[in-house]
mmCIF file of C-alpha atoms in Angstrom:
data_model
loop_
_atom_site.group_PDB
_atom_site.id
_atom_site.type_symbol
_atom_site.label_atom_id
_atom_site.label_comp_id
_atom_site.label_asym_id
_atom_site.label_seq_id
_atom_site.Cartn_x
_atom_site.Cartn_y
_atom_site.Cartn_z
ATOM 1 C CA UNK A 1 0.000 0.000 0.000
ATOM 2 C CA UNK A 2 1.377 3.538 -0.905
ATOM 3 C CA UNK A 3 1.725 6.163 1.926
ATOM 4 C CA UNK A 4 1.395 9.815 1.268
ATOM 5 C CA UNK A 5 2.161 12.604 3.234
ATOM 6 C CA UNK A 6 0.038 15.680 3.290
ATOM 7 C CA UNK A 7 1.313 19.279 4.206
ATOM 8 C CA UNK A 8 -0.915 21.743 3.560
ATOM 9 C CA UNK A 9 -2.232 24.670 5.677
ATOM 10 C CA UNK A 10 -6.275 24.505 4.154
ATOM 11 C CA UNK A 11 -7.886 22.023 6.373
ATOM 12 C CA UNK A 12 -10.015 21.951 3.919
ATOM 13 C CA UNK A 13 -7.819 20.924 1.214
ATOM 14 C CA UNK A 14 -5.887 18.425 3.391
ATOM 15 C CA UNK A 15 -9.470 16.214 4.144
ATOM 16 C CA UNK A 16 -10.605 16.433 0.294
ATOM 17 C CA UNK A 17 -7.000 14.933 -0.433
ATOM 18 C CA UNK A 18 -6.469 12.207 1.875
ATOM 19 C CA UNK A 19 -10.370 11.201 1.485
ATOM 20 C CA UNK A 20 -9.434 11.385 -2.177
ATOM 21 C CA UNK A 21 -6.339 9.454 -1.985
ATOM 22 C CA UNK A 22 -7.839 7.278 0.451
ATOM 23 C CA UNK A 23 -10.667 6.442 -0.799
ATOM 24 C CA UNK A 24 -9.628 6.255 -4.819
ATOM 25 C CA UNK A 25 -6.735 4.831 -4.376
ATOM 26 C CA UNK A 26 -6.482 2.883 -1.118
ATOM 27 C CA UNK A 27 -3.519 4.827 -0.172
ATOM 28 C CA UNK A 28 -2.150 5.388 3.531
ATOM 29 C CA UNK A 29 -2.480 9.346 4.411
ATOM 30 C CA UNK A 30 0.465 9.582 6.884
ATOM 31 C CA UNK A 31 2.420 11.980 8.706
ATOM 32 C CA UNK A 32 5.911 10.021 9.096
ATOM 33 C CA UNK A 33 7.444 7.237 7.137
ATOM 34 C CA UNK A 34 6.006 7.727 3.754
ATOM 35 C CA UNK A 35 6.844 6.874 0.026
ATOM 36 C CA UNK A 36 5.692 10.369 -1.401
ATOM 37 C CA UNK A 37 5.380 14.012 -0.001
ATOM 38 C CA UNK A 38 2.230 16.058 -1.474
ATOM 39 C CA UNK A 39 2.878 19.475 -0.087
ATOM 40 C CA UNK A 40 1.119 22.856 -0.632
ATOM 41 C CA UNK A 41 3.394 25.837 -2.167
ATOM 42 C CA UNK A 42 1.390 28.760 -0.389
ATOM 43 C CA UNK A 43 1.598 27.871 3.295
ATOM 44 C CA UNK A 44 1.806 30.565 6.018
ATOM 45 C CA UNK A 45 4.655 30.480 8.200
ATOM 46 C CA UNK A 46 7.110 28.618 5.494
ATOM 47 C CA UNK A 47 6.575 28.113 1.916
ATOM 48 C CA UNK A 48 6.611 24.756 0.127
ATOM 49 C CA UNK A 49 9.617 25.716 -1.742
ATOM 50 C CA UNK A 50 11.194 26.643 1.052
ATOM 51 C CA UNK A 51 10.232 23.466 3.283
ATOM 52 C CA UNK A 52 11.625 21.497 0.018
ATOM 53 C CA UNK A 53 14.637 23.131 0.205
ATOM 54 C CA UNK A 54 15.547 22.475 3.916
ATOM 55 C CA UNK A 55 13.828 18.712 4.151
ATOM 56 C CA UNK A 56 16.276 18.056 1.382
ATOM 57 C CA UNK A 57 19.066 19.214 4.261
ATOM 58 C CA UNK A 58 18.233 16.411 6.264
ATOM 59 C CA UNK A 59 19.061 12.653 4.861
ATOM 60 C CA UNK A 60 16.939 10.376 6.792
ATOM 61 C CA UNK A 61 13.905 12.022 4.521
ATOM 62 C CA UNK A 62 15.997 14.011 1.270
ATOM 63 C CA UNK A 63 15.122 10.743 -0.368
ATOM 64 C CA UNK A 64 11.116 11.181 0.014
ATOM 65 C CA UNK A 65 9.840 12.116 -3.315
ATOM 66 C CA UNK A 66 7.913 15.816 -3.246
ATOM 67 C CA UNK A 67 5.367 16.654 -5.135
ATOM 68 C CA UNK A 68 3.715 20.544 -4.910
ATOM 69 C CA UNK A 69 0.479 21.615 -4.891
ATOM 70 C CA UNK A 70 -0.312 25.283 -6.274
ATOM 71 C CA UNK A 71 -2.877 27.614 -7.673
ATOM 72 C CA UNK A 72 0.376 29.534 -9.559
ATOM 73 C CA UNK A 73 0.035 28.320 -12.804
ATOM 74 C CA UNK A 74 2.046 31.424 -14.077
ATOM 75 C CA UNK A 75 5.042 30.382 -16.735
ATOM 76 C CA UNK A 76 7.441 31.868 -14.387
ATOM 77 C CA UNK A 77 6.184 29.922 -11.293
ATOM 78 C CA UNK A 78 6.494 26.798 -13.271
ATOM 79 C CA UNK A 79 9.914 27.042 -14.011
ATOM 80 C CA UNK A 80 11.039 28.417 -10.591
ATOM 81 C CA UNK A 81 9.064 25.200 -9.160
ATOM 82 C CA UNK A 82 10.572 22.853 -11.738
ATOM 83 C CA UNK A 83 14.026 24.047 -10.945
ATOM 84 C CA UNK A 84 13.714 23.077 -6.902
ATOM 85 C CA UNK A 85 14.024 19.486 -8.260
ATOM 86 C CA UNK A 86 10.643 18.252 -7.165
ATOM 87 C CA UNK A 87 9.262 15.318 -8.301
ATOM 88 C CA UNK A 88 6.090 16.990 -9.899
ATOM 89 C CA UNK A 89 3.873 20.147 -10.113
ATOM 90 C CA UNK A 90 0.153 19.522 -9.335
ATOM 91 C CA UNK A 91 -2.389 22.416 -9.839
ATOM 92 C CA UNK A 92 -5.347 23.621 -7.680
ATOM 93 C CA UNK A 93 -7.958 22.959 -8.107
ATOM 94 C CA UNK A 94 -7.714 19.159 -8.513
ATOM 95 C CA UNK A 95 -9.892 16.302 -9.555
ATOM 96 C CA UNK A 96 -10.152 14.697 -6.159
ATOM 97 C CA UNK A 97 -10.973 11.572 -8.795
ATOM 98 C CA UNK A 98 -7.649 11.707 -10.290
ATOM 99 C CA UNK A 99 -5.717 13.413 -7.810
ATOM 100 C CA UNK A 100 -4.008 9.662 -7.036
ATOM 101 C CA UNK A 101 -3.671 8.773 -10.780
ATOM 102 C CA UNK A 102 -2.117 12.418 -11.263
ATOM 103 C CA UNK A 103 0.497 11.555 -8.649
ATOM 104 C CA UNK A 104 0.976 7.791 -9.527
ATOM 105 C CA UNK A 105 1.669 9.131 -12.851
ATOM 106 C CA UNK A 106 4.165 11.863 -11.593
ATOM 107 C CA UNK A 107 5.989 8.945 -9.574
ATOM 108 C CA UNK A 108 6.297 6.324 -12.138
ATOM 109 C CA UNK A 109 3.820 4.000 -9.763
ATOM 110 C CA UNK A 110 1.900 1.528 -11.731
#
């Protein structure tokens, strides 16, 4: 079973995404110990990029795939997001019925 972690600051957005995930695809929704990170861009007191940048500081999780989740669907937010080196670039809003094909995709999971 796939485990996702979900960081975003809409507690709204978090439940649609882990019901989605959940119930779609059977996934895990987990805090710890998890095979992907799906992680807002826009969060109050740090920003997804940032978080990125300083999880990838720390070895025991650098490996976790991240994947960010943003309204900016500018050119020039695209390219400053694709240049972090995450693993994908989701946009808001999502299909909460293909949010977990969307990231499977992303991932290379079959």
């Amino acid at each position: 079973m796939r485990r996702i972690l979900i960081i975003d600051d809409e507690d709204d957005i978090r439940e649609v995404a882990a019901l989605s995930l959940e119930s779609v695809a059977g996934w895990q929704i987990s805090t710890a110990d998890c095979d992907a990170i799906l992680m807002d861009v826009m969060m109050p007191a740090m920003d997804g990029p940032t978080a990125f940048k300083e999880m990838q500081k720390l070895p025991e999780i650098a490996h976790i795939p991240v994947i960010l989740l943003t309204a900016k669907v500018q050119g020039v937010d695209q390219r400053r997001f694709a240049g972090l080196g995450v693993a994908a670039v989701l946009f808001k809003p999502f299909d909460p019925l293909s949010l977990s094909e969307e990231i499977a995709t992303a991932l290379g999971w079959s």
